[in-house]
Coordinates of N, CA and C in Angstrom, one line a residue:
M1 N -19.3 15.7 7.7 CA -19.6 14.2 8.1 C -19.2 13.2 8.5
G2 N -17.7 13.6 9.4 CA -17.1 13.2 10.2 C -17.9 12.8 11.6
I3 N -17.0 11.9 11.8 CA -17.0 10.8 13.3 C -16.8 12.3 14.2
G4 N -17.4 12.7 15.5 CA -16.9 13.6 15.9 C -17.1 13.3 17.3
T5 N -17.0 14.1 18.4 CA -16.3 13.8 19.7 C -17.5 12.7 20.1
P6 N -18.7 13.1 20.3 CA -19.3 12.6 21.0 C -19.9 10.7 20.0
G7 N -19.4 10.9 19.1 CA -19.5 9.7 18.2 C -17.6 8.5 18.9
I8 N -16.7 9.2 19.2 CA -15.8 8.7 19.9 C -15.6 8.0 20.7
I9 N -16.5 8.9 21.9 CA -16.6 8.2 22.9 C -17.6 7.9 23.6
L10 N -18.4 7.1 22.6 CA -19.4 6.6 22.0 C -19.2 5.2 22.3
L11 N -17.5 5.5 20.7 CA -17.3 3.5 20.5 C -16.6 3.2 21.5
V12 N -15.1 4.6 22.5 CA -15.1 3.7 23.4 C -15.6 2.9 24.0
I13 N -16.7 3.2 24.9 CA -17.8 2.7 25.7 C -18.5 1.5 25.5
L14 N -18.9 1.8 24.5 CA -19.1 0.6 24.1 C -18.0 -1.0 23.7
A15 N -16.3 0.0 22.9 CA -16.0 -1.7 23.1 C -15.5 -1.9 24.9
L16 N -15.7 -0.9 25.5 CA -15.4 -1.4 26.8 C -16.1 -2.2 27.0
L17 N -17.8 -2.3 27.2 CA -18.4 -3.2 27.4 C -18.4 -3.8 27.2
L18 N -18.0 -4.1 25.8 CA -17.9 -5.2 24.3 C -16.9 -6.3 25.0
F19 N -15.2 -5.2 25.1 CA -14.3 -6.6 25.2 C -13.6 -6.5 26.4
G20 N -13.9 -5.8 27.6 CA -13.2 -5.6 28.8 C -11.9 -4.6 29.1
P21 N -11.3 -4.3 29.9 CA -10.8 -3.3 30.0 C -9.2 -4.4 29.6
N22 N -9.1 -5.6 30.3 CA -8.4 -6.8 29.5 C -8.1 -6.9 28.3
K23 N -8.9 -6.9 27.5 CA -9.0 -7.5 26.0 C -8.0 -6.7 25.0
L24 N -8.6 -5.3 25.1 CA -8.9 -3.8 25.0 C -7.8 -3.6 24.5
P25 N -6.1 -3.8 25.1 CA -5.2 -2.9 24.8 C -4.1 -3.9 23.5
E26 N -4.7 -5.7 23.5 CA -4.4 -6.8 22.6 C -5.1 -5.9 22.3
L27 N -6.6 -6.0 21.1 CA -7.3 -5.3 20.4 C -6.3 -5.0 20.1
G28 N -6.0 -3.6 20.3 CA -5.2 -2.5 19.7 C -4.5 -2.9 19.2
R29 N -3.8 -3.9 19.9 CA -1.8 -3.9 18.9 C -2.1 -4.6 18.4
A30 N -3.5 -5.9 18.5 CA -3.5 -6.7 16.5 C -4.1 -5.6 15.7
V31 N -4.9 -4.9 16.1 CA -5.7 -3.7 14.7 C -4.4 -2.8 14.3
G32 N -2.5 -2.6 14.7 CA -2.6 -2.3 14.5 C -0.7 -2.8 13.5
R33 N -1.0 -4.1 13.8 CA 0.1 -4.9 13.4 C -0.9 -4.9 12.0
T34 N -1.8 -5.0 11.6 CA -2.4 -5.6 11.1 C -2.5 -5.1 9.4
F35 N -2.9 -2.9 10.2 CA -3.1 -1.7 9.2 C -1.8 -2.0 9.0
R36 N -0.1 -2.0 9.6 CA 1.0 -1.9 10.0 C 1.2 -2.8 8.1
E37 N 0.9 -4.2 7.8 CA 1.9 -5.4 7.7 C 0.7 -4.4 5.8
F38 N -0.5 -4.3 6.0 CA -1.7 -3.5 5.1 C -0.5 -2.9 4.3
K39 N -0.4 -1.4 4.5 CA 0.9 -0.4 4.6 C 2.2 -1.2 3.7
N40 N 2.2 -1.7 4.5 CA 4.1 -2.1 3.8 C 3.7 -2.9 2.7
G41 N 2.2 -4.4 2.7 CA 2.2 -4.5 1.4 C 1.8 -4.0 0.4
A42 N 1.0 -2.9 0.6 CA 0.7 -2.0 -0.7 C 1.8 -1.3 -0.6
R43 N 3.2 -1.3 0.2 CA 4.5 -0.1 -0.4 C 4.6 -1.0 -1.5
D44 N 4.6 -2.3 -0.6 CA 5.5 -3.6 -2.1 C 5.4 -3.8 -3.8
I45 N 3.7 -3.5 -3.4 CA 3.3 -4.2 -4.9 C 3.2 -2.4 -5.9
M46 N 4.0 -1.1 -5.2 CA 3.9 -0.2 -5.2 C 5.1 0.1 -5.7
E47 N 6.1 -0.2 -5.4 CA 7.3 -0.8 -5.4 C 7.7 -1.9 -7.2
D48 N 6.5 -2.4 -6.2 CA 7.4 -4.1 -7.8 C 6.4 -3.9 -9.1
S49 N 5.7 -2.6 -8.7 CA 5.2 -2.2 -10.5 C 5.7 -0.6 -10.6
A50 N 6.6 -0.1 -9.8 CA 7.6 1.3 -10.7 C 9.0 0.4 -11.5
P51 N 9.0 -0.2 -10.9 CA 11.1 -0.8 -12.1 C 10.2 -1.7 -13.3
Q52 N 8.9 -2.5 -13.2 CA 8.9 -2.9 -14.3 C 8.4 -1.0 -15.6
K53 N 7.2 -0.6 -14.9 CA 6.8 0.5 -15.9 C 8.3 1.2 -16.7
S54 N 9.3 0.9 -15.4 CA 10.8 1.8 -16.6 C 11.8 1.1 -17.4
E55 N 11.2 -0.6 -16.9 CA 11.8 -1.4 -17.9 C 11.6 -1.6 -19.3
S56 N 9.9 -0.8 -19.1 CA 9.6 -0.8 -20.7 C 9.2 0.3 -21.3
K57 N 9.6 1.3 -20.9 CA 10.5 3.1 -20.5 C 11.5 2.4 -22.0
K58 N 12.3 1.5 -21.2 CA 13.9 1.1 -21.6 C 13.5 0.7 -23.1
I59 N 13.1 0.0 -22.6 CA 13.0 -1.6 -23.5 C 12.4 -0.6 -25.2
D60 N 11.7 -0.1 -24.7 CA 10.6 1.2 -26.2 C 11.5 2.0 -26.7
N61 N 12.9 2.3 -25.7 CA 14.0 3.3 -26.9 C 15.0 2.5 -26.8
S62 N 14.9 2.2 -26.7 CA 16.4 0.5 -27.1 C 15.7 0.5 -28.7
Q63 N 14.2 -0.5 -28.6 CA 13.6 -0.4 -29.8 C 13.9 0.8 -31.4
N64 N 13.4 2.2 -30.3 CA 13.6 2.9 -31.5 C 14.7 3.3 -31.4
E65 N 15.7 3.1 -31.1 CA 17.0 3.9 -31.0 C 17.4 2.7 -32.3
L66 N 17.2 1.1 -32.4 CA 17.6 0.3 -33.5 C 17.0 0.6 -34.7
E67 N 15.7 1.4 -34.7 CA 14.6 1.5 -36.3 C 15.9 2.8 -36.4
N68 N 15.9 3.5 -36.2 CA 16.8 4.6 -36.3 C 17.9 4.7 -36.8
K69 N 18.5 3.4 -36.4 CA 20.2 3.6 -37.0 C 20.1 2.2 -38.2
R70 N 18.7 2.0 -39.0 CA 18.6 1.3 -39.5 C 18.9 1.8 -40.9
L71 N 20.1 1.0 -41.7 CA 20.2 2.0 -42.7 C 19.1 2.5 -43.7
P72 N 19.6 3.7 -44.3 CA 18.0 3.0 -45.7 C 17.9 2.7 -47.2
E73 N 16.9 2.4 -47.5 CA 16.8 1.3 -48.6 C 17.3 1.9 -49.5

């Protein structure tokens, strides 16, 4: 159910008619930069959330160790 070859050809012809051959490379670069920035931002968010998860596990483990080390009453 994706876009086939005829659909891609139609989109290219439509883009040429709307923007002209001189503006099309600039538009492509802008779209590429936008996707690259989005991907980098998503990667940064994923990397930021990973250390928080591991730190919370470390805190849970240290609390469990402290509870296990208590002297019996």
